[in-house]
Short mmCIF file of C-alpha atoms in Angstrom, two decimals:
data_model
loop_
_atom_site.label_atom_id
_atom_site.label_comp_id
_atom_site.label_asym_id
_atom_site.label_seq_id
_atom_site.Cartn_x
_atom_site.Cartn_y
_atom_site.Cartn_z
CA MET A 1 8.21 53.19 180.18
CA LEU A 2 5.34 51.57 177.74
CA GLY A 3 5.14 53.43 174.61
CA GLU A 4 8.64 55.15 175.11
CA GLY A 5 9.74 54.02 171.61
CA ILE A 6 6.68 55.33 170.30
CA ILE A 7 6.92 58.27 172.09
CA LYS A 8 10.68 59.25 170.65
CA GLY A 9 9.79 58.06 166.94
CA MET A 10 6.89 60.71 167.25
CA ALA A 11 9.56 63.41 168.26
CA GLU A 12 11.96 62.91 165.75
CA THR A 13 9.52 62.60 162.83
CA ALA A 14 7.74 66.04 164.27
CA ARG A 15 11.73 67.33 164.24
CA ASN A 16 12.19 66.50 160.90
CA PHE A 17 8.98 67.95 159.79
CA LEU A 18 9.41 71.23 161.40
CA GLY A 19 12.75 71.44 160.32
CA SER A 20 12.01 71.16 156.74
CA TYR A 21 10.46 75.06 157.35
CA VAL A 22 14.08 76.16 158.28
CA SER A 23 16.74 74.09 157.72
CA ASP A 24 18.14 74.92 153.97
CA GLU A 25 19.41 70.70 154.13
CA ARG A 26 15.82 69.70 155.10
CA LEU A 27 14.54 71.73 152.14
CA THR A 28 14.06 69.11 149.47
CA THR A 29 11.23 70.75 147.01
CA VAL A 30 13.14 72.99 144.44
CA GLN A 31 11.32 75.07 142.08
CA TYR A 32 11.92 73.14 138.98
CA PRO A 33 12.83 73.68 136.36
CA GLU A 34 13.96 77.41 137.42
CA GLU A 35 16.01 75.78 140.36
CA ARG A 36 18.26 72.30 139.83
CA SER A 37 19.39 70.14 142.53
CA PRO A 38 23.05 69.97 142.40
CA GLN A 39 23.88 66.60 141.05
CA ILE A 40 26.34 64.69 143.27
CA GLU A 41 29.49 62.89 142.06
CA ASN A 42 28.71 59.76 142.33
CA ALA A 43 25.54 60.61 139.96
CA ARG A 44 25.22 58.74 137.17
CA GLN A 45 22.88 58.39 134.22
CA PHE A 46 24.31 57.45 130.74
CA PRO A 47 27.91 56.98 129.38
CA PHE A 48 29.64 59.15 127.10
CA LEU A 49 32.86 59.27 125.49
CA VAL A 50 35.80 61.29 126.95
CA PHE A 51 38.37 62.84 124.14
CA ASP A 52 41.20 64.75 124.54
CA GLY A 53 42.32 67.90 123.07
CA ASP A 54 39.87 70.25 120.76
CA ASP A 55 38.79 68.01 117.97
CA PRO A 56 36.40 65.54 119.39
CA MET A 57 36.89 62.82 116.55
CA LYS A 58 40.67 62.47 116.63
CA GLY A 59 40.69 63.75 120.48
CA LEU A 60 38.82 60.22 121.40
CA ARG A 61 40.17 57.74 123.54
CA CYS A 62 38.54 54.87 122.53
CA VAL A 63 40.16 52.64 120.44
CA ALA A 64 37.06 50.30 119.12
CA CYS A 65 38.21 46.94 121.65
CA GLN A 66 34.73 46.06 121.51
CA ILE A 67 34.69 45.30 125.14
CA CYS A 68 32.10 47.30 126.08
CA GLU A 69 29.58 46.15 123.73
CA LYS A 70 30.54 42.42 124.73
CA GLU A 71 30.02 43.13 128.32
CA CYS A 72 26.88 45.75 128.09
CA PRO A 73 24.02 43.23 129.76
CA PRO A 74 21.13 44.76 127.92
CA LYS A 75 23.34 45.20 124.62
CA CYS A 76 22.61 48.97 123.52
CA ILE A 77 25.93 49.77 122.47
CA TYR A 78 26.94 49.01 118.72
CA ILE A 79 30.57 49.54 117.45
CA VAL A 80 32.15 49.65 113.91
CA LYS A 81 36.19 49.64 114.39
CA SER A 82 37.72 51.33 111.60
CA LYS A 83 39.61 49.90 109.02
CA ASP A 84 42.84 52.23 109.29
CA LYS A 85 45.17 53.65 112.19
CA ARG A 86 45.45 56.76 113.55
CA VAL A 87 48.03 57.95 116.41
CA ASP A 88 46.62 57.84 119.96
CA TYR A 89 47.39 60.11 123.28
CA LYS A 90 50.57 57.61 123.78
CA GLY A 91 51.59 58.03 120.11
CA GLN A 92 50.72 54.87 118.87
CA ALA A 93 49.03 53.82 115.86
CA GLN A 94 45.52 52.42 117.03
CA PHE A 95 42.02 51.58 115.58
CA TYR A 96 39.29 54.21 116.59
CA PRO A 97 35.48 53.84 116.27
CA ALA A 98 34.07 54.22 112.97
CA THR A 99 30.78 53.84 114.51
CA PHE A 100 29.65 54.26 118.25
CA ASP A 101 25.85 54.18 118.99
CA ILE A 102 24.28 53.58 122.25
CA ASP A 103 20.34 53.12 122.38
CA LEU A 104 19.54 55.14 125.24
CA SER A 105 15.77 53.98 125.57
CA VAL A 106 17.69 50.36 126.60
CA CYS A 107 20.80 51.41 128.70
CA MET A 108 20.32 50.55 132.47
CA SER A 109 22.98 53.15 133.69
CA CYS A 110 25.06 50.01 135.39
CA GLN A 111 27.92 51.22 134.17
CA ILE A 112 29.90 48.15 133.61
CA CYS A 113 30.77 49.86 130.33
CA VAL A 114 32.73 51.99 131.96
CA GLU A 115 33.85 49.72 134.55
CA VAL A 116 35.57 47.30 131.79
CA CYS A 117 36.92 49.88 129.57
CA PRO A 118 41.26 49.49 129.95
CA PHE A 119 41.33 53.11 128.14
CA GLU A 120 39.26 55.46 130.58
CA SER A 121 37.58 56.12 127.45
CA ILE A 122 33.69 56.15 128.39
CA LYS A 123 31.98 57.70 131.56
CA MET A 124 29.07 58.26 133.00
CA ASP A 125 27.26 61.72 132.57
CA THR A 126 25.05 63.03 134.79
CA GLU A 127 22.56 64.90 132.19
CA TYR A 128 18.97 63.38 132.64
CA GLU A 129 16.75 65.98 130.54
CA LEU A 130 16.92 63.92 127.62
CA SER A 131 12.75 64.01 127.10
CA THR A 132 11.82 64.10 123.51
CA ALA A 133 9.18 62.86 121.44
CA ASP A 134 11.03 60.36 119.05
CA ARG A 135 10.74 57.50 120.94
CA PHE A 136 13.57 55.40 118.85
CA GLY A 137 15.80 57.90 117.04
CA GLY A 138 15.36 60.73 119.22
CA LEU A 139 17.31 57.77 121.71
CA LEU A 140 19.95 56.50 119.65
CA VAL A 141 22.76 58.56 119.69
CA ASN A 142 26.04 58.29 118.09
CA LYS A 143 29.87 59.30 118.63
CA HIS A 144 29.59 62.76 117.55
CA GLN A 145 26.52 63.27 120.42
CA LEU A 146 28.19 60.92 122.49
CA ALA A 147 31.89 62.45 123.04
CA LYS A 148 32.35 65.35 125.24
CA SER A 149 36.24 66.60 126.54
CA ASN A 150 38.21 65.26 129.57
CA GLU A 151 37.14 68.85 131.39
CA HIS A 152 33.27 67.71 131.21
CA SER A 153 34.59 64.73 133.24
CA ARG A 154 36.44 66.67 135.86
CA LYS A 155 33.94 69.19 136.30
CA ILE A 156 31.72 66.38 137.11
CA HIS A 157 33.65 63.65 138.19
CA PRO A 158 36.75 64.84 139.80
CA THR A 159 37.95 62.65 141.92
CA ASP A 160 37.38 59.73 139.20
CA ALA A 161 38.70 62.32 136.77
CA THR A 162 41.95 62.78 138.06
CA ALA A 163 42.72 58.91 138.66
CA SER A 164 42.21 58.46 135.31
CA ASP A 165 44.47 61.32 134.32
CA ALA A 166 47.29 59.89 136.94
CA ALA A 167 46.98 56.52 135.05
CA LEU A 168 46.88 57.67 131.42
CA ALA A 169 49.96 60.42 132.01
CA ALA A 170 51.89 56.79 134.04
CA GLU A 171 50.64 54.71 130.67
CA VAL A 172 52.52 57.76 128.48
CA ALA A 173 55.84 57.94 130.49
CA LYS A 174 56.01 53.93 130.17
CA ALA A 175 55.06 54.37 126.38
CA GLN A 176 57.70 57.29 126.19
CA ALA A 177 60.54 55.16 128.33
CA LYS A 178 60.02 52.17 126.21
CA ALA A 179 60.23 54.28 122.66
CA LYS A 180 63.00 55.98 124.28
CA ALA A 181 64.87 52.76 125.29
CA ASP A 182 64.26 51.22 121.82
CA ALA A 183 65.60 54.31 119.97
CA GLU A 184 68.78 53.74 122.31
CA ALA A 185 69.29 50.08 121.30
CA LYS A 186 68.83 50.44 117.71
CA ALA A 187 71.39 53.17 117.91
CA LYS A 188 73.67 51.58 119.72
CA ALA A 189 73.10 48.20 117.50
CA ALA A 190 74.11 50.52 114.70
CA ALA A 191 77.15 52.06 115.82
CA GLU A 192 78.25 48.60 116.60
CA ALA A 193 76.91 47.05 113.13
CA LYS A 194 79.21 50.44 111.31
CA VAL A 195 82.38 49.64 113.41
CA LYS A 196 82.15 45.72 112.51
CA ALA A 197 81.96 46.86 108.52
CA ALA A 198 84.43 49.47 108.99
CA ALA A 199 86.72 47.00 110.15
CA ALA A 200 85.64 44.18 107.67
CA THR A 201 86.79 46.60 104.84
CA GLN A 202 90.29 47.02 106.21
CA PRO A 203 92.66 45.30 104.54
CA PRO A 204 95.11 42.58 106.27
CA SER A 205 98.62 43.88 107.86
CA ALA A 206 101.34 42.84 106.49
CA PRO A 207 103.68 40.38 108.46
CA ALA A 208 106.84 41.74 110.51
CA THR A 209 109.73 41.22 109.23
CA ALA A 210 113.11 40.45 110.89
#
């Protein structure tokens, strides 16, 4: 029938229009800022640094490898590696960022820094209320402002956080197994060396007489 497609399209438009007044799924307007639409899990705004434990600075997963700084397309990340090392979540001595700054006025929220990080230390936040009267200094955030707990990551990105926790747990288990194997090998070598030393200090036995 001539115009059947037009009629179907208008009917769909009318259905959506009328449904927007009665269906919760179609009520697109919220009374912001008193009301806020919940963020979906895949929403992303700007990066933050993940830390474990209670101390944001001691618990930072970042080891200042600077991969994210090099791969960042707009070059909004600035990192200075520490001179000393401290023990990380695997019990290994690692460098840490003495300085870690992100210029949010330049960041394009591409998430490349998250994708290239081998330590699960940087994730994308869902916070979008970042307006400030200071166009430059107010949007240049340091590691103290960027640090957020792993619990925050689990809350906003539960699926990704679960995968990250599993990967880190596997790394910890691998490191512990290697440390145990190394300790056992050292103990065995020490025992063998002790036996050899004891054998070397024993006087030669007298020859048997007829």
